[in-house]
């Protein structure tokens, strides 16, 4: 069979440009964006609110020690949910603009404080005997620091491997 020889300076295949002939490994791969901007905007609000409601319910449940639900208990739950949701939303907006170390520290402080407050509401801190209150406070501080250390290690590793030194995501 005879084939036509390629013309000098032209393409060997009609309709194919050098950009189209690149290998797939030359292209930068991005995960597909399945949702539109409206869905992402809703998610930026819904996730902190949902997590805040779960956290507020958990705080209120720990605070009442299995007893009846009271007005003060409901107020504590809703205020805890509101504070958690506002701080979580603020972190989701502000933390990515920071360097990776500060980014990890902000999330560490948030998780450590949230855990410490939740642990405080569980009732294990202040039993009826007042002699062991000091030991329970130190146990709560130690538990919060352990959770914070694990959080910092996890988030620092995540941001260190996925961001450059200025906090921009590596593509």
N, CA, C and O atoms as a DFTB+ gen file, in Angstrom:
684 C
 N C O
     1  1       0.821      -1.177       0.000
     2  2       0.000       0.000       0.000
     3  2       0.864       1.238       0.000
     4  3       1.918       1.286       0.634
     5  1       0.423       2.184      -0.683
     6  2       1.185       3.423      -0.764
     7  2       0.527       4.465       0.116
     8  3      -0.691       4.642       0.106
     9  1       1.360       5.145       0.873
    10  2       0.876       6.227       1.731
    11  2       1.522       7.523       1.294
    12  3       2.631       7.525       0.761
    13  1       0.839       8.603       1.516
    14  2       1.397       9.898       1.152
    15  2       2.470      10.285       2.143
    16  3       2.330      10.053       3.344
    17  1       3.530      10.867       1.648
    18  2       4.612      11.324       2.509
    19  2       4.195      12.622       3.184
    20  3       3.476      13.426       2.591
    21  1       4.650      12.838       4.444
    22  2       4.279      14.075       5.117
    23  2       4.898      15.282       4.428
    24  3       6.029      15.230       3.947
    25  1       4.149      16.351       4.391
    26  2       4.641      17.594       3.804
    27  2       5.591      18.264       4.784
    28  3       5.358      18.218       5.992
    29  1       6.658      18.886       4.290
    30  2       7.592      19.557       5.188
    31  2       6.908      20.710       5.932
    32  3       6.209      21.525       5.331
    33  1       7.123      20.759       7.254
    34  2       6.561      21.832       8.073
    35  2       5.097      21.612       8.440
    36  3       4.546      22.389       9.221
    37  1       4.465      20.605       7.916
    38  2       3.065      20.345       8.205
    39  2       2.932      19.229       9.227
    40  3       3.927      18.692       9.715
    41  1       1.720      18.897       9.535
    42  2       1.494      17.800      10.466
    43  2       1.344      16.513       9.697
    44  3       0.891      16.514       8.553
    45  1       1.715      15.435      10.308
    46  2       1.629      14.155       9.628
    47  2       0.195      13.633       9.597
    48  3      -0.154      12.811       8.749
    49  1      -0.613      14.101      10.501
    50  2      -2.018      13.677      10.525
    51  2      -2.904      14.912      10.449
    52  3      -2.749      15.831      11.254
    53  1      -3.799      14.948       9.527
    54  2      -4.661      16.124       9.426
    55  2      -5.528      16.263      10.676
    56  3      -6.044      15.276      11.200
    57  1      -5.676      17.488      11.138
    58  2      -6.525      17.755      12.297
    59  2      -5.833      17.560      13.629
    60  3      -6.434      17.825      14.671
    61  1      -4.587      17.106      13.631
    62  2      -3.859      16.887      14.889
    63  2      -2.819      17.979      15.051
    64  3      -2.028      18.232      14.142
    65  1      -2.819      18.619      16.193
    66  2      -1.836      19.656      16.491
    67  2      -0.836      19.093      17.489
    68  3      -1.117      18.085      18.138
    69  1       0.324      19.722      17.625
    70  2       1.302      19.225      18.615
    71  2       0.743      19.201      20.028
    72  3       1.110      18.336      20.823
    73  1      -0.159      20.161      20.358
    74  2      -0.744      20.158      21.691
    75  2      -1.610      18.921      21.913
    76  3      -1.660      18.376      23.016
    77  1      -2.284      18.486      20.862
    78  2      -3.161      17.322      20.980
    79  2      -2.365      16.025      21.032
    80  3      -2.868      15.005      21.502
    81  1      -1.106      16.058      20.544
    82  2      -0.297      14.843      20.522
    83  2       0.539      14.649      21.782
    84  3       1.337      13.715      21.854
    85  1       0.368      15.510      22.767
    86  2       1.090      15.337      24.022
    87  2       0.675      14.046      24.692
    88  3      -0.458      13.584      24.553
    89  1       1.601      13.482      25.412
    90  2       1.277      12.292      26.187
    91  2       0.436      12.675      27.384
    92  3       0.498      13.809      27.860
    93  1      -0.348      11.733      27.869
    94  2      -1.195      12.030      29.024
    95  2      -0.359      12.280      30.273
    96  3      -0.831      12.934      31.203
    97  1       0.868      11.777      30.316
    98  2       1.714      12.014      31.490
    99  2       2.250      13.441      31.512
   100  3       2.702      13.909      32.557
   101  1       2.206      14.150      30.364
   102  2       2.653      15.537      30.321
   103  2       1.620      16.497      30.901
   104  3       1.956      17.616      31.289
   105  1       0.383      16.066      30.957
   106  2      -0.680      16.929      31.435
   107  2      -0.761      16.899      32.950
   108  3      -0.457      15.887      33.580
   109  1      -1.173      18.019      33.529
   110  2      -1.368      18.096      34.969
   111  2      -2.738      17.499      35.283
   112  3      -3.754      17.942      34.750
   113  1      -2.753      16.519      36.130
   114  2      -4.005      15.842      36.468
   115  2      -4.677      16.549      37.643
   116  3      -4.043      16.825      38.661
   117  1      -5.943      16.831      37.490
   118  2      -6.751      17.377      38.570
   119  2      -7.936      16.467      38.771
   120  3      -8.458      15.885      37.820
   121  1      -8.358      16.346      40.014
   122  2      -9.548      15.556      40.255
   123  2     -10.744      16.320      39.689
   124  3     -10.768      17.550      39.723
   125  1     -11.721      15.604      39.175
   126  2     -12.856      16.304      38.571
   127  2     -13.679      17.042      39.624
   128  3     -13.858      16.556      40.741
   129  1     -14.160      18.185      39.263
   130  2     -15.016      18.965      40.148
   131  2     -16.458      18.607      39.820
   132  3     -17.032      19.109      38.854
   133  1     -17.029      17.737      40.632
   134  2     -18.346      17.202      40.352
   135  2     -19.438      18.220      40.652
   136  3     -20.452      18.269      39.955
   137  1     -19.238      19.030      41.681
   138  2     -20.264      19.965      42.108
   139  2     -19.976      21.358      41.587
   140  3     -18.821      21.700      41.333
   141  1     -21.005      22.162      41.427
   142  2     -20.821      23.529      40.955
   143  2     -20.507      24.465      42.123
   144  3     -20.463      24.035      43.276
   145  1     -20.291      25.732      41.820
   146  2     -19.890      26.703      42.847
   147  2     -20.980      26.898      43.902
   148  3     -20.673      27.127      45.072
   149  1     -22.230      26.811      43.505
   150  2     -23.338      26.981      44.461
   151  2     -23.342      25.869      45.512
   152  3     -23.601      26.118      46.690
   153  1     -23.054      24.657      45.080
   154  2     -23.010      23.526      46.001
   155  2     -21.834      23.670      46.964
   156  3     -21.966      23.376      48.152
   157  1     -20.686      24.120      46.461
   158  2     -19.529      24.331      47.328
   159  2     -19.805      25.443      48.349
   160  3     -19.394      25.332      49.503
   161  1     -20.493      26.505      47.938
   162  2     -20.826      27.589      48.862
   163  2     -21.772      27.088      49.957
   164  3     -21.629      27.459      51.122
   165  1     -22.731      26.252      49.581
   166  2     -23.638      25.670      50.569
   167  2     -22.871      24.763      51.531
   168  3     -23.131      24.768      52.734
   169  1     -21.928      23.986      51.002
   170  2     -21.135      23.083      51.832
   171  2     -20.250      23.813      52.820
   172  3     -20.034      23.342      53.937
   173  1     -19.724      24.995      52.399
   174  2     -18.899      25.787      53.305
   175  2     -19.683      26.270      54.517
   176  3     -19.102      26.547      55.567
   177  1     -20.999      26.370      54.374
   178  2     -21.839      26.762      55.492
   179  2     -22.417      25.545      56.222
   180  3     -22.515      25.538      57.449
   181  1     -22.789      24.536      55.470
   182  2     -23.468      23.374      56.060
   183  2     -22.536      22.508      56.910
   184  3     -22.961      21.973      57.934
   185  1     -21.301      22.365      56.510
   186  2     -20.375      21.506      57.263
   187  2     -20.106      22.058      58.667
   188  3     -20.244      21.307      59.633
   189  1     -19.727      23.337      58.830
   190  2     -19.530      23.840      60.194
   191  2     -20.810      23.813      61.032
   192  3     -20.758      23.519      62.227
   193  1     -21.949      24.115      60.421
   194  2     -23.201      24.105      61.176
   195  2     -23.542      22.680      61.615
   196  3     -23.931      22.460      62.762
   197  1     -23.399      21.723      60.715
   198  2     -23.673      20.324      61.069
   199  2     -22.740      19.807      62.152
   200  3     -23.181      19.166      63.106
   201  1     -21.441      20.087      62.005
   202  2     -20.489      19.666      63.031
   203  2     -20.759      20.372      64.362
   204  3     -20.621      19.775      65.430
   205  1     -21.145      21.645      64.285
   206  2     -21.461      22.390      65.506
   207  2     -22.664      21.813      66.234
   208  3     -22.658      21.722      67.462
   209  1     -23.699      21.420      65.490
   210  2     -24.869      20.814      66.119
   211  2     -24.531      19.480      66.783
   212  3     -25.013      19.180      67.875
   213  1     -23.706      18.692      66.119
   214  2     -23.283      17.415      66.719
   215  2     -22.482      17.678      67.986
   216  3     -22.706      17.034      69.011
   217  1     -21.547      18.628      67.919
   218  2     -20.719      18.950      69.078
   219  2     -21.569      19.501      70.223
   220  3     -21.374      19.120      71.377
   221  1     -22.510      20.395      69.912
   222  2     -23.372      20.957      70.948
   223  2     -24.226      19.903      71.628
   224  3     -24.416      19.938      72.844
   225  1     -24.741      18.968      70.845
   226  2     -25.522      17.882      71.436
   227  2     -24.640      17.026      72.344
   228  3     -25.061      16.610      73.424
   229  1     -23.420      16.770      71.894
   230  2     -22.490      15.943      72.671
   231  2     -22.140      16.625      73.997
   232  3     -22.103      15.978      75.044
   233  1     -21.884      17.936      73.942
   234  2     -21.574      18.685      75.170
   235  2     -22.753      18.637      76.130
   236  3     -22.579      18.382      77.322
   237  1     -23.952      18.881      75.612
   238  2     -25.144      18.880      76.464
   239  2     -25.396      17.498      77.052
   240  3     -25.775      17.381      78.217
   241  1     -25.190      16.452      76.258
   242  2     -25.399      15.092      76.760
   243  2     -24.381      14.750      77.840
   244  3     -24.732      14.126      78.841
   245  1     -23.136      15.147      77.655
   246  2     -22.122      14.889      78.678
   247  2     -22.410      15.689      79.945
   248  3     -22.171      15.204      81.051
   249  1     -22.914      16.895      79.796
   250  2     -23.139      17.766      80.940
   251  2     -24.277      17.287      81.833
   252  3     -24.229      17.495      83.046
   253  1     -25.277      16.664      81.277
   254  2     -26.440      16.293      82.103
   255  2     -26.274      14.961      82.807
   256  3     -27.134      14.589      83.606
   257  1     -25.202      14.227      82.542
   258  2     -24.877      12.976      83.246
   259  2     -26.014      11.960      83.184
   260  3     -26.215      11.207      84.137
   261  1     -26.757      11.925      82.089
   262  2     -27.843      10.962      81.949
   263  2     -29.114      11.363      82.654
   264  3     -30.069      10.587      82.695
   265  1     -29.147      12.564      83.214
   266  2     -30.344      13.044      83.922
   267  2     -31.322      13.686      82.957
   268  3     -31.189      13.553      81.740
   269  1     -32.308      14.386      83.508
   270  2     -33.312      15.015      82.646
   271  2     -32.744      16.215      81.898
   272  3     -31.792      16.853      82.349
   273  1     -33.338      16.506      80.763
   274  2     -32.941      17.664      79.971
   275  2     -33.549      18.909      80.620
   276  3     -34.748      18.959      80.891
   277  1     -32.711      19.900      80.861
   278  2     -33.160      21.149      81.480
   279  2     -32.939      22.310      80.522
   280  3     -32.292      22.158      79.486
   281  1     -33.473      23.455      80.871
   282  2     -33.278      24.648      80.045
   283  2     -31.819      25.071      79.984
   284  3     -31.322      25.467      78.930
   285  1     -31.141      24.985      81.113
   286  2     -29.715      25.319      81.137
   287  2     -28.893      24.368      80.293
   288  3     -27.914      24.761      79.659
   289  1     -29.304      23.116      80.295
   290  2     -28.622      22.114      79.483
   291  2     -28.803      22.413      77.992
   292  3     -27.851      22.309      77.219
   293  1     -30.024      22.784      77.587
   294  2     -30.282      23.159      76.196
   295  2     -29.504      24.404      75.801
   296  3     -28.947      24.476      74.706
   297  1     -29.470      25.383      76.698
   298  2     -28.724      26.613      76.423
   299  2     -27.235      26.319      76.251
   300  3     -26.603      26.838      75.332
   301  1     -26.680      25.498      77.122
   302  2     -25.271      25.116      77.001
   303  2     -25.005      24.431      75.658
   304  3     -24.003      24.715      75.002
   305  1     -25.894      23.539      75.256
   306  2     -25.723      22.841      73.982
   307  2     -25.768      23.772      72.789
   308  3     -24.934      23.670      71.889
   309  1     -26.744      24.692      72.769
   310  2     -26.863      25.601      71.632
   311  2     -25.735      26.628      71.596
   312  3     -25.243      26.960      70.517
   313  1     -25.320      27.133      72.746
   314  2     -24.196      28.080      72.771
   315  2     -22.904      27.376      72.345
   316  3     -22.101      27.946      71.607
   317  1     -22.706      26.149      72.806
   318  2     -21.530      25.378      72.388
   319  2     -21.555      25.126      70.887
   320  3     -20.526      25.236      70.221
   321  1     -22.720      24.791      70.356
   322  2     -22.856      24.554      68.913
   323  2     -22.552      25.826      68.128
   324  3     -21.871      25.778      67.103
   325  1     -23.052      26.953      68.603
   326  2     -22.830      28.215      67.916
   327  2     -21.347      28.605      67.911
   328  3     -20.802      28.981      66.873
   329  1     -20.713      28.512      69.062
   330  2     -19.290      28.864      69.157
   331  2     -18.448      27.919      68.297
   332  3     -17.547      28.363      67.585
   333  1     -18.738      26.625      68.361
   334  2     -17.995      25.648      67.559
   335  2     -18.169      25.934      66.070
   336  3     -17.189      25.930      65.326
   337  1     -19.397      26.181      65.625
   338  2     -19.665      26.410      64.204
   339  2     -18.989      27.689      63.710
   340  3     -18.423      27.707      62.617
   341  1     -19.044      28.753      64.504
   342  2     -18.419      30.017      64.090
   343  2     -16.900      29.862      64.001
   344  3     -16.284      30.308      63.033
   345  1     -16.301      29.233      65.005
   346  2     -14.848      29.039      64.966
   347  2     -14.431      28.105      63.833
   348  3     -13.420      28.341      63.172
   349  1     -15.198      27.058      63.611
   350  2     -14.888      26.127      62.523
   351  2     -14.994      26.826      61.168
   352  3     -14.123      26.646      60.316
   353  1     -16.040      27.616      60.955
   354  2     -16.196      28.353      59.697
   355  2     -15.066      29.368      59.516
   356  3     -14.545      29.527      58.413
   357  1     -14.688      30.051      60.595
   358  2     -13.582      31.013      60.504
   359  2     -12.274      30.314      60.154
   360  3     -11.488      30.823      59.355
   361  1     -12.043      29.159      60.746
   362  2     -10.829      28.411      60.420
   363  2     -10.835      27.910      58.987
   364  3      -9.799      27.927      58.321
   365  1     -11.978      27.467      58.506
   366  2     -12.057      26.992      57.125
   367  2     -11.774      28.107      56.127
   368  3     -11.282      27.845      55.030
   369  1     -12.082      29.347      56.497
   370  2     -11.839      30.482      55.610
   371  2     -10.419      31.027      55.786
   372  3      -9.729      31.287      54.800
   373  1      -9.982      31.202      57.033
   374  2      -8.711      31.890      57.285
   375  2      -7.487      30.988      57.274
   376  3      -6.426      31.412      56.814
   377  1      -7.596      29.776      57.759
   378  2      -6.416      28.917      57.910
   379  2      -5.711      28.601      56.597
   380  3      -4.481      28.567      56.589
   381  1      -6.407      28.365      55.484
   382  2      -5.673      28.081      54.243
   383  2      -4.816      29.236      53.750
   384  3      -3.932      29.029      52.919
   385  1      -5.053      30.437      54.238
   386  2      -4.251      31.598      53.829
   387  2      -2.950      31.713      54.614
   388  3      -2.107      32.550      54.294
   389  1      -2.783      30.892      55.626
   390  2      -1.590      30.942      56.477
   391  2      -0.521      29.993      55.934
   392  3      -0.778      29.165      55.060
   393  1       0.688      30.142      56.485
   394  2       1.728      29.180      56.136
   395  2       1.369      27.826      56.736
   396  3       0.516      27.737      57.619
   397  1       2.016      26.787      56.261
   398  2       1.622      25.433      56.687
   399  2       1.802      25.204      58.181
   400  3       1.018      24.467      58.779
   401  1       2.806      25.810      58.800
   402  2       3.012      25.629      60.234
   403  2       1.893      26.294      61.036
   404  3       1.348      25.701      61.967
   405  1       1.557      27.533      60.665
   406  2       0.489      28.253      61.361
   407  2      -0.857      27.590      61.090
   408  3      -1.714      27.513      61.971
   409  1      -1.029      27.114      59.863
   410  2      -2.249      26.402      59.488
   411  2      -2.458      25.197      60.415
   412  3      -3.548      25.002      60.954
   413  1      -1.418      24.405      60.591
   414  2      -1.508      23.234      61.468
   415  2      -1.713      23.649      62.927
   416  3      -2.474      23.003      63.647
   417  1      -1.050      24.710      63.367
   418  2      -1.214      25.173      64.754
   419  2      -2.622      25.684      65.039
   420  3      -3.154      25.454      66.125
   421  1      -3.227      26.371      64.079
   422  2      -4.595      26.850      64.286
   423  2      -5.572      25.695      64.470
   424  3      -6.407      25.720      65.375
   425  1      -5.466      24.686      63.611
   426  2      -6.352      23.522      63.747
   427  2      -6.044      22.749      65.023
   428  3      -6.949      22.198      65.650
   429  1      -4.771      22.704      65.411
   430  2      -4.391      22.020      66.647
   431  2      -5.015      22.703      67.855
   432  3      -5.558      22.032      68.732
   433  1      -4.944      24.028      67.910
   434  2      -5.533      24.762      69.025
   435  2      -7.044      24.566      69.063
   436  3      -7.621      24.392      70.136
   437  1      -7.681      24.592      67.904
   438  2      -9.129      24.402      67.837
   439  2      -9.525      23.019      68.338
   440  3     -10.428      22.893      69.164
   441  1      -8.858      21.989      67.847
   442  2      -9.190      20.616      68.253
   443  2      -8.874      20.401      69.731
   444  3      -9.657      19.769      70.441
   445  1      -7.740      20.915      70.204
   446  2      -7.366      20.749      71.604
   447  2      -8.347      21.416      72.551
   448  3      -8.730      20.834      73.566
   449  1      -8.759      22.643      72.218
   450  2      -9.739      23.343      73.073
   451  2     -11.101      22.664      73.029
   452  3     -11.761      22.524      74.059
   453  1     -11.521      22.247      71.849
   454  2     -12.823      21.574      71.732
   455  2     -12.820      20.263      72.513
   456  3     -13.792      19.941      73.196
   457  1     -11.738      19.517      72.411
   458  2     -11.653      18.257      73.149
   459  2     -11.605      18.523      74.650
   460  3     -12.284      17.841      75.417
   461  1     -10.817      19.502      75.079
   462  2     -10.704      19.807      76.499
   463  2     -12.036      20.219      77.110
   464  3     -12.372      19.799      78.218
   465  1     -12.801      21.050      76.382
   466  2     -14.106      21.465      76.894
   467  2     -15.068      20.281      76.948
   468  3     -15.831      20.136      77.904
   469  1     -15.029      19.449      75.932
   470  2     -15.893      18.266      75.920
   471  2     -15.527      17.311      77.051
   472  3     -16.405      16.750      77.705
   473  1     -14.236      17.132      77.275
   474  2     -13.771      16.263      78.362
   475  2     -14.171      16.835      79.719
   476  3     -14.508      16.089      80.638
   477  1     -14.133      18.158      79.839
   478  2     -14.528      18.828      81.074
   479  2     -16.005      18.601      81.374
   480  3     -16.386      18.462      82.536
   481  1     -16.838      18.562      80.341
   482  2     -18.271      18.394      80.534
   483  2     -18.666      16.952      80.837
   484  3     -19.811      16.694      81.208
   485  1     -17.749      16.025      80.686
   486  2     -18.089      14.616      80.888
   487  2     -18.324      14.271      82.351
   488  3     -18.882      13.215      82.648
   489  1     -17.912      15.136      83.271
   490  2     -18.158      14.894      84.681
   491  2     -17.049      14.134      85.373
   492  3     -17.089      13.970      86.593
   493  1     -16.073      13.672      84.641
   494  2     -14.992      12.932      85.284
   495  2     -13.994      13.862      85.959
   496  3     -13.139      13.417      86.725
   497  1     -14.108      15.163      85.669
   498  2     -13.148      16.098      86.253
   499  2     -13.435      16.423      87.710
   500  3     -12.510      16.489      88.521
   501  1     -14.666      16.622      88.046
   502  2     -14.986      17.081      89.390
   503  2     -15.956      16.118      90.073
   504  3     -17.160      16.368      90.126
   505  1     -15.425      15.032      90.586
   506  2     -16.297      14.106      91.301
   507  2     -16.713      14.693      92.648
   508  3     -16.330      15.813      92.989
   509  1     -17.477      13.952      93.389
   510  2     -17.975      14.466      94.670
   511  2     -16.861      14.673      95.683
   512  3     -16.980      15.554      96.534
   513  1     -15.783      13.897      95.628
   514  2     -14.663      14.095      96.550
   515  2     -13.820      15.250      96.027
   516  3     -13.326      15.199      94.901
   517  1     -13.656      16.280      96.830
   518  2     -12.911      17.462      96.377
   519  2     -11.400      17.280      96.491
   520  3     -10.650      18.131      96.012
   521  1     -10.939      16.216      97.099
   522  2      -9.494      16.022      97.280
   523  2      -8.799      15.717      95.969
   524  3      -7.619      16.036      95.818
   525  1      -9.483      15.115      95.022
   526  2      -8.812      14.708      93.787
   527  2      -9.068      15.654      92.621
   528  3      -8.788      15.299      91.476
   529  1      -9.597      16.860      92.885
   530  2      -9.868      17.795      91.793
   531  2      -8.601      18.209      91.077
   532  3      -8.598      18.311      89.850
   533  1      -7.551      18.445      91.789
   534  2      -6.300      18.868      91.172
   535  2      -5.766      17.806      90.221
   536  3      -5.302      18.129      89.127
   537  1      -5.829      16.544      90.627
   538  2      -5.371      15.460      89.755
   539  2      -6.226      15.319      88.514
   540  3      -5.709      15.006      87.441
   541  1      -7.534      15.547      88.640
   542  2      -8.410      15.455      87.485
   543  2      -8.169      16.587      86.493
   544  3      -8.263      16.377      85.284
   545  1      -7.864      17.771      86.983
   546  2      -7.568      18.891      86.101
   547  2      -6.290      18.601      85.310
   548  3      -6.230      18.832      84.102
   549  1      -5.274      18.095      86.005
   550  2      -4.037      17.764      85.296
   551  2      -4.252      16.639      84.292
   552  3      -3.627      16.625      83.232
   553  1      -5.126      15.705      84.618
   554  2      -5.429      14.634      83.666
   555  2      -6.121      15.208      82.432
   556  3      -5.829      14.792      81.310
   557  1      -7.024      16.148      82.626
   558  2      -7.708      16.775      81.493
   559  2      -6.722      17.555      80.626
   560  3      -6.778      17.491      79.398
   561  1      -5.824      18.286      81.271
   562  2      -4.814      19.036      80.518
   563  2      -3.919      18.077      79.744
   564  3      -3.619      18.315      78.574
   565  1      -3.492      16.996      80.389
   566  2      -2.636      16.020      79.715
   567  2      -3.356      15.361      78.545
   568  3      -2.763      15.179      77.481
   569  1      -4.620      15.003      78.725
   570  2      -5.387      14.390      77.631
   571  2      -5.535      15.365      76.461
   572  3      -5.383      14.976      75.303
   573  1      -5.828      16.619      76.761
   574  2      -5.966      17.623      75.700
   575  2      -4.650      17.832      74.973
   576  3      -4.635      17.978      73.751
   577  1      -3.546      17.848      75.709
   578  2      -2.238      18.007      75.066
   579  2      -1.885      16.809      74.188
   580  3      -1.294      16.973      73.120
   581  1      -2.243      15.616      74.632
   582  2      -1.992      14.425      73.803
   583  2      -2.805      14.455      72.516
   584  3      -2.290      14.151      71.440
   585  1      -4.067      14.820      72.631
   586  2      -4.906      14.930      71.435
   587  2      -4.381      16.043      70.524
   588  3      -4.364      15.892      69.303
   589  1      -3.959      17.147      71.114
   590  2      -3.406      18.248      70.321
   591  2      -2.109      17.845      69.628
   592  3      -1.890      18.207      68.472
   593  1      -1.262      17.113      70.307
   594  2       0.000      16.677      69.692
   595  2      -0.262      15.743      68.507
   596  3       0.382      15.863      67.465
   597  1      -1.192      14.831      68.667
   598  2      -1.533      13.930      67.556
   599  2      -2.149      14.711      66.394
   600  3      -1.879      14.421      65.229
   601  1      -2.972      15.696      66.721
   602  2      -3.579      16.531      65.684
   603  2      -2.518      17.337      64.953
   604  3      -2.541      17.420      63.725
   605  1      -1.588      17.933      65.691
   606  2      -0.530      18.712      65.055
   607  2       0.322      17.838      64.138
   608  3       0.632      18.237      63.015
   609  1       0.697      16.663      64.601
   610  2       1.519      15.780      63.772
   611  2       0.785      15.404      62.489
   612  3       1.376      15.399      61.410
   613  1      -0.479      15.095      62.606
   614  2      -1.260      14.700      61.431
   615  2      -1.418      15.859      60.456
   616  3      -1.159      15.709      59.262
   617  1      -1.841      17.014      60.961
   618  2      -2.072      18.147      60.071
   619  2      -0.772      18.707      59.511
   620  3      -0.735      19.098      58.345
   621  1       0.286      18.758      60.298
   622  2       1.552      19.261      59.769
   623  2       2.057      18.359      58.658
   624  3       2.537      18.846      57.634
   625  1       1.957      17.061      58.844
   626  2       2.370      16.139      57.777
   627  2       1.517      16.356      56.522
   628  3       2.036      16.389      55.406
   629  1       0.227      16.499      56.719
   630  2      -0.662      16.686      55.568
   631  2      -0.318      17.972      54.828
   632  3      -0.198      17.960      53.603
   633  1      -0.159      19.077      55.542
   634  2       0.125      20.348      54.886
   635  2       1.561      20.405      54.363
   636  3       1.819      21.045      53.343
   637  1       2.484      19.753      55.039
   638  2       3.875      19.753      54.582
   639  2       4.029      19.011      53.260
   640  3       4.854      19.386      52.427
   641  1       3.234      17.959      53.066
   642  2       3.346      17.182      51.827
   643  2       2.457      17.710      50.713
   644  3       2.599      17.278      49.569
   645  1       1.543      18.632      51.008
   646  2       0.619      19.106      49.983
   647  2       0.669      20.615      49.743
   648  3      -0.079      21.122      48.907
   649  1       1.531      21.343      50.454
   650  2       1.650      22.786      50.282
   651  2       3.117      23.172      50.182
   652  3       3.997      22.478      50.690
   653  1       3.363      24.313      49.504
   654  2       4.722      24.831      49.510
   655  2       4.925      25.668      50.772
   656  3       4.037      25.727      51.623
   657  1       6.077      26.312      50.900
   658  2       6.402      27.033      52.136
   659  2       5.509      28.252      52.348
   660  3       5.449      28.775      53.460
   661  1       4.815      28.717      51.310
   662  2       3.962      29.905      51.443
   663  2       2.503      29.544      51.631
   664  3       1.651      30.432      51.656
   665  1       2.192      28.265      51.765
   666  2       0.828      27.849      52.020
   667  2       0.004      27.613      50.772
   668  3      -1.201      27.381      50.864
   669  1       0.638      27.668      49.591
   670  2      -0.099      27.399      48.359
   671  2      -0.093      25.910      48.073
   672  3       0.925      25.242      48.259
   673  1      -1.208      25.395      47.628
   674  2      -1.306      23.965      47.341
   675  2      -0.418      23.582      46.176
   676  3      -0.330      24.297      45.178
   677  1       0.229      22.457      46.318
   678  2       1.063      21.934      45.243
   679  2       0.151      21.180      44.285
   680  3      -0.586      20.287      44.705
   681  1       0.193      21.523      43.027
   682  2      -0.676      20.877      42.022
   683  2       0.008      19.703      41.405
   684  3      -0.566      19.038      40.542
